[in-house]
Coordinates of C-alpha atoms in Angstrom, one line a residue:
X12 CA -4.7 20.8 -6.6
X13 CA -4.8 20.3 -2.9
X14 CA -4.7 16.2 -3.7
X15 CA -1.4 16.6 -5.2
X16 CA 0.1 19.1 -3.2
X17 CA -0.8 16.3 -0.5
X18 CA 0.8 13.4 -2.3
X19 CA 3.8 15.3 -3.5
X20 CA 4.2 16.5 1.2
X21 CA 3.4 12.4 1.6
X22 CA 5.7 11.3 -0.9
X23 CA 8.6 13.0 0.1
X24 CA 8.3 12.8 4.4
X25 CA 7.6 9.1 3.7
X26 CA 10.8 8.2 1.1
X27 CA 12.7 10.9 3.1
X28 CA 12.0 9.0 6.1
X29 CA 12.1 5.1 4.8
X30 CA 15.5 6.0 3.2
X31 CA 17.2 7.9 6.1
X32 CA 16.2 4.6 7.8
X33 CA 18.0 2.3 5.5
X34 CA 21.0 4.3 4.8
X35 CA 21.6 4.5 9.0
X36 CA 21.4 1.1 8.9
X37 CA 24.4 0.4 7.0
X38 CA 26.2 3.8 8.6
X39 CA 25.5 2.5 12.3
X40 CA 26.6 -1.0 11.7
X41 CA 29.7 0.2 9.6
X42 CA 30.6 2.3 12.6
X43 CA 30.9 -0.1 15.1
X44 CA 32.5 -2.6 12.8
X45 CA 35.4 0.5 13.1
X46 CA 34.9 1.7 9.1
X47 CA 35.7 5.3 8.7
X48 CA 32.3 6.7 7.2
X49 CA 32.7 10.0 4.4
X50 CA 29.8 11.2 4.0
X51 CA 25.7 10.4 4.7
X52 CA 23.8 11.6 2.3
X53 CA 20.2 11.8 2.2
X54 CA 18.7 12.7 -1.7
X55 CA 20.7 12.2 -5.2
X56 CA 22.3 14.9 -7.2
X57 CA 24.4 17.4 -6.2
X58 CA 24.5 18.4 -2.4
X59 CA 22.4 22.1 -1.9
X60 CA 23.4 21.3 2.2
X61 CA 26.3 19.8 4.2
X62 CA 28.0 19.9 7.8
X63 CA 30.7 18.2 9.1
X64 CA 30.6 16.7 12.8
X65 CA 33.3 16.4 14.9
X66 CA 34.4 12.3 13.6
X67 CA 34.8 13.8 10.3
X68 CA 31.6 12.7 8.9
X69 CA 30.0 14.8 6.3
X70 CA 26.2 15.0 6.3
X71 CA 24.5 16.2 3.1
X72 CA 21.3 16.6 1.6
X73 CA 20.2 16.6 -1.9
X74 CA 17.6 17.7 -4.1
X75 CA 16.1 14.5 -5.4
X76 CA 14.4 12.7 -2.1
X77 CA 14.4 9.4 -3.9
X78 CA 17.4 7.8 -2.6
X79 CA 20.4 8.0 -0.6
X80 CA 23.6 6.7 0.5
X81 CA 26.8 5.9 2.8
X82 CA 29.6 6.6 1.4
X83 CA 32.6 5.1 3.3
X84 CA 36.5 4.9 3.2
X85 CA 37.7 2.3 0.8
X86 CA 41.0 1.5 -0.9
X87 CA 39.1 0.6 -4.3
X88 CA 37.8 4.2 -4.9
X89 CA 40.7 6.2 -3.9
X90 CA 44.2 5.8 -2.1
X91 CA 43.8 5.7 1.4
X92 CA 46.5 6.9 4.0
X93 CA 48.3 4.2 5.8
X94 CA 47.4 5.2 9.3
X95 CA 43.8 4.7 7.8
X96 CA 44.0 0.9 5.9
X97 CA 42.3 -0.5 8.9
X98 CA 39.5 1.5 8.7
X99 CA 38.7 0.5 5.2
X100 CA 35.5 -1.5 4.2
X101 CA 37.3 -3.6 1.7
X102 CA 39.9 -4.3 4.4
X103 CA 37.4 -5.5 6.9
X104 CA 36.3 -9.3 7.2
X105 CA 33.7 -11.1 5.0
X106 CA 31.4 -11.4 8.0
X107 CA 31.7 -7.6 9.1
X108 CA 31.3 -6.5 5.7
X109 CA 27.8 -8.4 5.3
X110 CA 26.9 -6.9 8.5
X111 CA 27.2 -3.8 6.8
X112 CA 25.2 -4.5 3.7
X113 CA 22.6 -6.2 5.8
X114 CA 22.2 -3.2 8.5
X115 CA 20.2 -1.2 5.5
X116 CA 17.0 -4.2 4.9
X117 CA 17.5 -5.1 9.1
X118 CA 16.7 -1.1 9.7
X119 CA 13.6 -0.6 7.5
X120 CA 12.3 -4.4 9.1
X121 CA 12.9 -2.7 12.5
X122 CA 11.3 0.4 11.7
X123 CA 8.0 -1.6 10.7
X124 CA 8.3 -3.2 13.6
X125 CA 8.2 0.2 15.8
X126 CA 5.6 1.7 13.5
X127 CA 3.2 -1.2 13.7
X128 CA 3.9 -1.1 17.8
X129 CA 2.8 2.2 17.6
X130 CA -0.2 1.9 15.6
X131 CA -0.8 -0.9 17.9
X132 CA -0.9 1.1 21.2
X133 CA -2.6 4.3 19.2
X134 CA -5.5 2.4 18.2
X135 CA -6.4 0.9 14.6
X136 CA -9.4 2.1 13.7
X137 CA -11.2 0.5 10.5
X138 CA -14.9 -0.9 9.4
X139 CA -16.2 -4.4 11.1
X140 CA -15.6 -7.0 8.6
X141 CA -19.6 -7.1 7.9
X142 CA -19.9 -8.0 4.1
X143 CA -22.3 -6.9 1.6
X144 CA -24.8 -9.3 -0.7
X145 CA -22.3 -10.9 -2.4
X146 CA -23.2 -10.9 -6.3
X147 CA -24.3 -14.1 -8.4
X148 CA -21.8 -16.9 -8.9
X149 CA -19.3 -16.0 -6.2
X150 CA -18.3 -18.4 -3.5
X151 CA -19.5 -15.9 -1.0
X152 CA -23.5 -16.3 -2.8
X153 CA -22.7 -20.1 -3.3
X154 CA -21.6 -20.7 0.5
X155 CA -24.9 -18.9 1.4
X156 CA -24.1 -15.3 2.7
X157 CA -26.2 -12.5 3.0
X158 CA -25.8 -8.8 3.5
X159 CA -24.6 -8.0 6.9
X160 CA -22.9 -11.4 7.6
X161 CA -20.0 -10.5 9.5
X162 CA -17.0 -12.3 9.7
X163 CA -15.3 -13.7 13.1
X164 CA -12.4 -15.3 12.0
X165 CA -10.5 -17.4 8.6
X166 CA -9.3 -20.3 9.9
X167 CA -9.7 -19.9 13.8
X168 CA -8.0 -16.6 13.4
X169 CA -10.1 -14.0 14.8
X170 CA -10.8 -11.1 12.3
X171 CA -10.9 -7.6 13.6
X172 CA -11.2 -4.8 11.1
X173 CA -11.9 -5.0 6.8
X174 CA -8.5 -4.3 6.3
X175 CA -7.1 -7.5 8.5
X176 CA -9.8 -9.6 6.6
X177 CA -8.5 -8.3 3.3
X178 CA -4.5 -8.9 4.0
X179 CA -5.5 -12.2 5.4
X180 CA -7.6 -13.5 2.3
X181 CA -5.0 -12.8 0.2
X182 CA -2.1 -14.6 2.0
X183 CA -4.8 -17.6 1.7
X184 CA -5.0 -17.6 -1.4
X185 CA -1.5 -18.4 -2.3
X186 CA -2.3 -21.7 -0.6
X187 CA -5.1 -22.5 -3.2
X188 CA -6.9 -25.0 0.1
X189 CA -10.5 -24.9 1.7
X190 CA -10.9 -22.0 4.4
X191 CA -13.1 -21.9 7.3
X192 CA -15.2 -18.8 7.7
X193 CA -16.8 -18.2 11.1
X194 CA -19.7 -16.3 10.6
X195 CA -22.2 -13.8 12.5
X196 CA -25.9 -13.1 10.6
X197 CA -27.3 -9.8 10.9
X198 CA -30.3 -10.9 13.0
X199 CA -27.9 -13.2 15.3
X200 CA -26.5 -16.6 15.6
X201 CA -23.9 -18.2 14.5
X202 CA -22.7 -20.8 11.8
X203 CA -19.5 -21.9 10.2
X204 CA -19.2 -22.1 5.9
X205 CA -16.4 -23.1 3.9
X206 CA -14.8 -21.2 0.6
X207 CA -12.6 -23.6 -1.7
X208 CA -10.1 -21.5 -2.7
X209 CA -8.8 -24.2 -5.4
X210 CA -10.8 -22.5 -8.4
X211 CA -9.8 -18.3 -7.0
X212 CA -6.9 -16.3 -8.4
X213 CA -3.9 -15.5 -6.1
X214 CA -4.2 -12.2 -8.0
X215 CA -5.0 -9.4 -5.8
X216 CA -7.0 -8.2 -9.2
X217 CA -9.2 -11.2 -9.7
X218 CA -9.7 -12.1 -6.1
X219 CA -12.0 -10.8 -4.8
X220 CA -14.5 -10.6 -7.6
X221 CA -14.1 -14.5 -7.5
X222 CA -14.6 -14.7 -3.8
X223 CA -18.1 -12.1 -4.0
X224 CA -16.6 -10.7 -0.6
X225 CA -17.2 -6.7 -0.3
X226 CA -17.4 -4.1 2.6
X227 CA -21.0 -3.6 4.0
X228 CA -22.7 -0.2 3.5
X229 CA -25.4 0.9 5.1
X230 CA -28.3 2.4 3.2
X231 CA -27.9 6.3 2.9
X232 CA -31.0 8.0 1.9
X233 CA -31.3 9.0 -1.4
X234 CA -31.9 13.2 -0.3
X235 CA -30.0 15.3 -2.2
X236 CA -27.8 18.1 0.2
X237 CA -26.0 19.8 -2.9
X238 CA -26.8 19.8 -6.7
X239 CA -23.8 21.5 -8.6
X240 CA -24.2 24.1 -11.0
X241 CA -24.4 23.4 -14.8
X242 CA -24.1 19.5 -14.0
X243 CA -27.2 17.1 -15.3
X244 CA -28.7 17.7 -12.1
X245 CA -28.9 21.0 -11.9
X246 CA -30.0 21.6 -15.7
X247 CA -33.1 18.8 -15.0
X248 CA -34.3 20.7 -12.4
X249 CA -33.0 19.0 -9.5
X250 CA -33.4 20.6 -5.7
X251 CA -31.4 20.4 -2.3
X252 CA -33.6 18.5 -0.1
X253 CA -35.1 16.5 -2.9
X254 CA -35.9 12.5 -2.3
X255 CA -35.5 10.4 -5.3
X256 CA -38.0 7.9 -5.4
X257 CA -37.7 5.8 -8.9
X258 CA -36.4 5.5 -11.8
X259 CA -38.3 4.4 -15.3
X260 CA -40.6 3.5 -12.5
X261 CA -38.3 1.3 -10.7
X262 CA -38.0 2.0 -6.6
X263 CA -34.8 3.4 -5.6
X264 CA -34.0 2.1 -2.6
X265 CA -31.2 3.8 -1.2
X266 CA -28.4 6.3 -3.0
X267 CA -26.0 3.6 -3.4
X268 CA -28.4 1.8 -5.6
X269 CA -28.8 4.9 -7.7
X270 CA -25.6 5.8 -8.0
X271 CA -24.1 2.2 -8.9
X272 CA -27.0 2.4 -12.1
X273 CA -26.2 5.7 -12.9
X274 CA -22.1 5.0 -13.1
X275 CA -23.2 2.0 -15.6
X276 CA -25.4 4.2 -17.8
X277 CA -23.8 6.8 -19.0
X278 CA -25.5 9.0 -22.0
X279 CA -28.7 7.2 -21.1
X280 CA -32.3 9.2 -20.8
X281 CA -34.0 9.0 -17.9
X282 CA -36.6 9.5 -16.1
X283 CA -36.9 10.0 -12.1
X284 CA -40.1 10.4 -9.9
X285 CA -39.1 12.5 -6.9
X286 CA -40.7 14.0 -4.1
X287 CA -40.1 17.7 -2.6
X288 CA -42.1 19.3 -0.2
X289 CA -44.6 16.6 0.3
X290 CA -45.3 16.9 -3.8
X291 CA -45.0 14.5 -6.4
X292 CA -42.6 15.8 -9.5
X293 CA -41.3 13.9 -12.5
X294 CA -37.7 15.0 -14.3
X295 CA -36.5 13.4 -17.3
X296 CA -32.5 14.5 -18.5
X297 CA -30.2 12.6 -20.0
X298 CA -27.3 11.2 -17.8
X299 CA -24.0 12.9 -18.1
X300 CA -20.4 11.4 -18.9
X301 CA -17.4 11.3 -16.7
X302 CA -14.4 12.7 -18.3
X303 CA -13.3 9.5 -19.4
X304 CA -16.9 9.0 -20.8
X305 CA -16.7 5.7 -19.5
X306 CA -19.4 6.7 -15.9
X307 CA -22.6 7.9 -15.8
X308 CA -22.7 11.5 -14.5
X309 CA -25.7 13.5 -12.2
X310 CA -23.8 16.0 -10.1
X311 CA -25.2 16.2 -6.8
X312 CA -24.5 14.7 -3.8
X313 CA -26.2 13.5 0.0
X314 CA -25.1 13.9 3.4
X315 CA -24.3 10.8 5.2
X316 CA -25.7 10.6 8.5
X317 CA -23.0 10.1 10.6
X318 CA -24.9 7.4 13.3
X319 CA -25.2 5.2 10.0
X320 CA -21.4 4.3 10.8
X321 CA -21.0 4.2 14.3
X322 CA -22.1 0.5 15.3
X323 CA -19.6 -0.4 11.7
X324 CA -16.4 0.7 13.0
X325 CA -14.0 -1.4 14.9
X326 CA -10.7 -0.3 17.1
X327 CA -8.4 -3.0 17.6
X328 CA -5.9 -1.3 21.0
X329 CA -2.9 -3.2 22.8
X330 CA -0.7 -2.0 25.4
X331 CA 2.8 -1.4 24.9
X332 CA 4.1 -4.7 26.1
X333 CA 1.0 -6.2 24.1
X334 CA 1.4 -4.9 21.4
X335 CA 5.6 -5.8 20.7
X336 CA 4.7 -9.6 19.7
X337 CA 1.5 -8.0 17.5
X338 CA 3.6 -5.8 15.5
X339 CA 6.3 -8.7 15.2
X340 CA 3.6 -10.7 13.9
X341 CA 2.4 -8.0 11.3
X342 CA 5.5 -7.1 10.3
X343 CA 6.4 -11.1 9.5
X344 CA 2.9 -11.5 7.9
X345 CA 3.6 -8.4 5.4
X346 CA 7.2 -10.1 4.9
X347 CA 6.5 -13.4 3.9
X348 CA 3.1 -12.2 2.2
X349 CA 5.2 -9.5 -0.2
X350 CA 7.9 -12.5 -0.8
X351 CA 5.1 -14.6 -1.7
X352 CA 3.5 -12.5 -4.2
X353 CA 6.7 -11.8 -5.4
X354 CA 7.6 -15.2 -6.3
X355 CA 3.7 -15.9 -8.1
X356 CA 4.7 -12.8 -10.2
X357 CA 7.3 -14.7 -11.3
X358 CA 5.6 -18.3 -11.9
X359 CA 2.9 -16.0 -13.8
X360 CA 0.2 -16.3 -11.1
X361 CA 0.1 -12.6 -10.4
X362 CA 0.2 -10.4 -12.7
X363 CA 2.9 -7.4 -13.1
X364 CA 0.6 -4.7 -13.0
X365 CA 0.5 -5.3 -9.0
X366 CA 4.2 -3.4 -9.6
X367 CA 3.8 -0.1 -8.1
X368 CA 6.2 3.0 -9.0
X369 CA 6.4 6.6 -7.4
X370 CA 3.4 8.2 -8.7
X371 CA 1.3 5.6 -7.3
X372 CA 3.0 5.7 -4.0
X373 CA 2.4 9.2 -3.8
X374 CA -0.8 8.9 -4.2
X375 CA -1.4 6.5 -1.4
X376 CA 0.4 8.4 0.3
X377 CA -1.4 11.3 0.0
X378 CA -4.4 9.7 0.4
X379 CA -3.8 8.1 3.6
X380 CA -2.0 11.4 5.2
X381 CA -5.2 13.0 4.8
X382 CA -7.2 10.0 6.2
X383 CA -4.8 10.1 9.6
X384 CA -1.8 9.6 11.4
X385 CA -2.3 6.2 12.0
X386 CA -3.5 5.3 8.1
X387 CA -0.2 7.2 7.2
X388 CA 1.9 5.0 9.5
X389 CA 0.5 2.3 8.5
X390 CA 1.2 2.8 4.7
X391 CA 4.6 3.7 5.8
X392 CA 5.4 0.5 7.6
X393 CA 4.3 -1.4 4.3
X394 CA 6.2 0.3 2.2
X395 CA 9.4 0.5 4.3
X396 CA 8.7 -3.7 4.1
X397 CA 8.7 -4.0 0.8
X398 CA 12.4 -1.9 0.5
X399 CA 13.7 -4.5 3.1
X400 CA 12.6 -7.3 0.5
X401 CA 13.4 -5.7 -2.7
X402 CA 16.8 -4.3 -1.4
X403 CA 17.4 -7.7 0.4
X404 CA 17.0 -9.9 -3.7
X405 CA 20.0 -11.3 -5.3
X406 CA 20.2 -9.0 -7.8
X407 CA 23.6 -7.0 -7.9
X408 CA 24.0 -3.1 -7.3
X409 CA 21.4 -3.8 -4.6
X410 CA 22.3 -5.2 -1.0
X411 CA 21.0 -8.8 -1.4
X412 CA 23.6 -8.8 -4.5
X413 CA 26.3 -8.0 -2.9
X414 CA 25.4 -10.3 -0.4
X415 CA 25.9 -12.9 -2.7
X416 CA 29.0 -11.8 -3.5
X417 CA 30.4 -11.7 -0.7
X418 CA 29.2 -15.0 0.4
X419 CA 30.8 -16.2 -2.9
X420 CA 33.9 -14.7 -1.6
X421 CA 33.6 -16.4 2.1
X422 CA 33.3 -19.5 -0.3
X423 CA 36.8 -19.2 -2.4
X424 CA 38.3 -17.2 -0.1
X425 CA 39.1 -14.4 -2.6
X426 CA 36.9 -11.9 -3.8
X427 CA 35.5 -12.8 -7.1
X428 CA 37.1 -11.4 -10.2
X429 CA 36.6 -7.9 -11.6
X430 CA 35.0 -9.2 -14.9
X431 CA 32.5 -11.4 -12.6
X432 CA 31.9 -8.1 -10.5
X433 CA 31.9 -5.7 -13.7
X434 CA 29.2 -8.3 -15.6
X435 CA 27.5 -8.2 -12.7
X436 CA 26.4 -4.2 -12.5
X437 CA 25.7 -4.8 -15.7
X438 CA 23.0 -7.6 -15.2
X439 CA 21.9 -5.5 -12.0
X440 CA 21.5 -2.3 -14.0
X441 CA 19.8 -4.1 -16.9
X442 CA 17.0 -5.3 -14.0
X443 CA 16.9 -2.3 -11.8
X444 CA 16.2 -0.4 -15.4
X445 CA 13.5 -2.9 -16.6
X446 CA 11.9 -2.9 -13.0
X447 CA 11.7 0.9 -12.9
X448 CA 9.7 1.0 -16.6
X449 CA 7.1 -1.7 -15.7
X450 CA 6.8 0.5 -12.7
X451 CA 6.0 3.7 -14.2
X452 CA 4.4 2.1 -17.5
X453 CA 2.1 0.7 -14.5
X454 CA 1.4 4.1 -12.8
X455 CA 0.4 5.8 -16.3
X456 CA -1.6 3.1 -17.0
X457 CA -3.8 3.3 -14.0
X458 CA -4.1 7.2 -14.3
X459 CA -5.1 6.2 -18.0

């Protein structure tokens, strides 16, 4: 309960926010291009909220925090008073109108920008890129690499944290060429390997399976600090303060290792050696099923020791002045990256199910609010990124279509007809609509 009650408070401050960016883009540009704005409204439906300022502008909210709009004087949605024509949109110039439609995408870019300067002066924290044993097959086993490798930079481009390692090896993907991994071993010295990426997927999905690259974890003791009641654990027999020791006589070496077998063996019997008190005991149960019945089951858990982590973690800091060209450079990374994958979607080199709707969004969201402030910023700068791109496609009803059509307009020097502009809400509806059902048919399908 308190997961969703966190996603549903993430959710709406980060769409609240993203959107009330967007929407005084096209207000503050509009206003000094002299239109006469009506109304800025923050939410869809029916306004529960409103004030008028002294310029005559009505500010409203509304009960749906999905959305949001300028609505501004203009002679093709009502008669306008003479003293007023000037002040129209549709009476302004083809330039200062696209200024308007573009001062929406140009906010939420700018915004990314300040968030990522932000982040940048804060301090991203995140885990050293040290990589785990990479499984059999993958380039990673093929190029040589062990458990606790670390990784010092792709390309000659240093590597600071998991997550900049991650963003990074999927924009080089998309290029499908040989990259150049720097490399640091566990017990010293360094040594340079190369991963063809010719034979990997540019799909997020398949990626990294390919490439045999995952996050390092250090061995956590396999001690059991809680066994929950009426779970397999607890009906074996199993003890706080208990050590596993094997399995069908098999060593377990560390939780991870039992938990990864358990999670694949679900329904199995089996039997565990263990030691408590200094004493030798065996339990044999059979392994419980998840809800899904698709993961193995015990119910207990250990307590992570918390020095296991401190020589993992990274913090990448800047100063302010430092850190303006880093977030420029993020925030065109993310850019180009998210056109990028957008365009493989379309040649059928990603698939669709990277499509995100708003239950998945507010679920990140709510995970990362409870992670931190800076997590949360961070998954607010992406996301107010990928509303600049999507609003900024050629697709009419949103601002890159009306861009188009008023470039067309520039072009002829008249705006285009009304069937052109009628057939093309249509068209725009008719993808806005198909994009929001792969969206949601995505979301159910990963809570599936």
């Amino acid at each position: 309960m308190l997961d969703f009650l966190w996603s549903i408070l993430g959710f709406v401050v980060a769409i609240s926010v993203l959107v009330c960016f967007h929407e005084f883009g096209h207000y503050w540009v509009a206003r000094r291009m002299g239109v006469k704005v009506l109304r800025f409204a923050l939410g869809w439906g029916r306004p529960f909220r409103s004030f008028h300022t002294r310029d005559g502008v009505e500010w409203a909210l509304a009960p749906l925090p999905i959305g949001g709009y300028v609505k501004m004087l203009d002679e093709r949605e009502g008669p306008v008073a003479p003293e007023l024509v000037s002040q129209a949109f549709n009476r302004q110039s083809v330039a200062a109108r696209m200024a308007i439609v573009a001062g929406g995408p140009a906010a939420n870019f700018l915004l990314a920008i300040a968030l990522y300067w932000l982040i940048f002066v804060v301090g991203v924290q995140g885990l050293r890129p040290l990589i785990a044993a990479p499984a059999a097959g993958t380039l990673a086993a093929e190029a040589g690499l062990q458990a606790g490798d670390e990784v010092l930079s792709l390309d000659g481009e240093a590597v600071a944290t998991w997550s900049t390692l991650r963003a990074d090896l999927i924009d080089l993907a998309l290029d499908r060429e040989p990259v150049r991994l720097a490399i640091r071993a566990a017990g010293g010295g360094e040594r340079e390997v190369v991963l063809d990426f010719a034979t990997v997927s540019a799909d997020p999905e398949a990626l990294f399976s390919r490439l045999g690259l995952d996050p390092y974890e250090p061995p956590i003791p396999p001690v059991l600090a809680e066994v929950v009641p009426g779970q397999p654990a607890a009906l074996a027999g199993f003890q706080p303060g208990d050590r596993l020791l094997s399995r069908d006589g098999e060593a377990i070496r560390s939780w991870q290792d039992w938990a990864g077998w358990l999670r694949a063996h679900p329904g199995a019997v089996v039997q565990v050696e263990l030691e408590r008190a200094g004493q030798r005991l065996q339990r044999e149960f059979i392994i419980g099923r998840t809800e899904d019945g698709r993961s193995g089951l015990f119910g207990a858990r250990v307590e992570v020791p918390a020095q296991l982590w401190q020589d993992l973690t990274a913090e990448q800091r800047l100063n302010g002045l430092a850190a303006v060209p880093a977030a420029l450079e993020q925030t065109w990374q993310m850019t180009q990256l998210t056109l990028r994958m957008l365009w493989r979607m379309v040649l059928g080199e990603v698939s669709v199910r990277n499509v995100s709707g708003p239950i998945q969004i507010a679920q990140v969201a709510g995970d990362t609010a409870q992670v931190g402030i800076v997590s949360f910023l961070g998954f607010m700068a992406v996301v107010s990124i990928s509303i600049g791109v999507l609003n900024l496609l050629p697709v009419p009803l949103l601002d890159g279509g009306q861009l188009l059509m008023l470039a067309g307009e520039g072009i002829k020097g008249r705006p285009l007809s009304e069937q052109v502009q009628v057939a093309s809400q249509y068209v725009g509806l008719a993808f806005i609509g198909m994009l929001m059902m792969l969206a949601f048919y995505n979301d159910i399908m990963r809570l599936i």
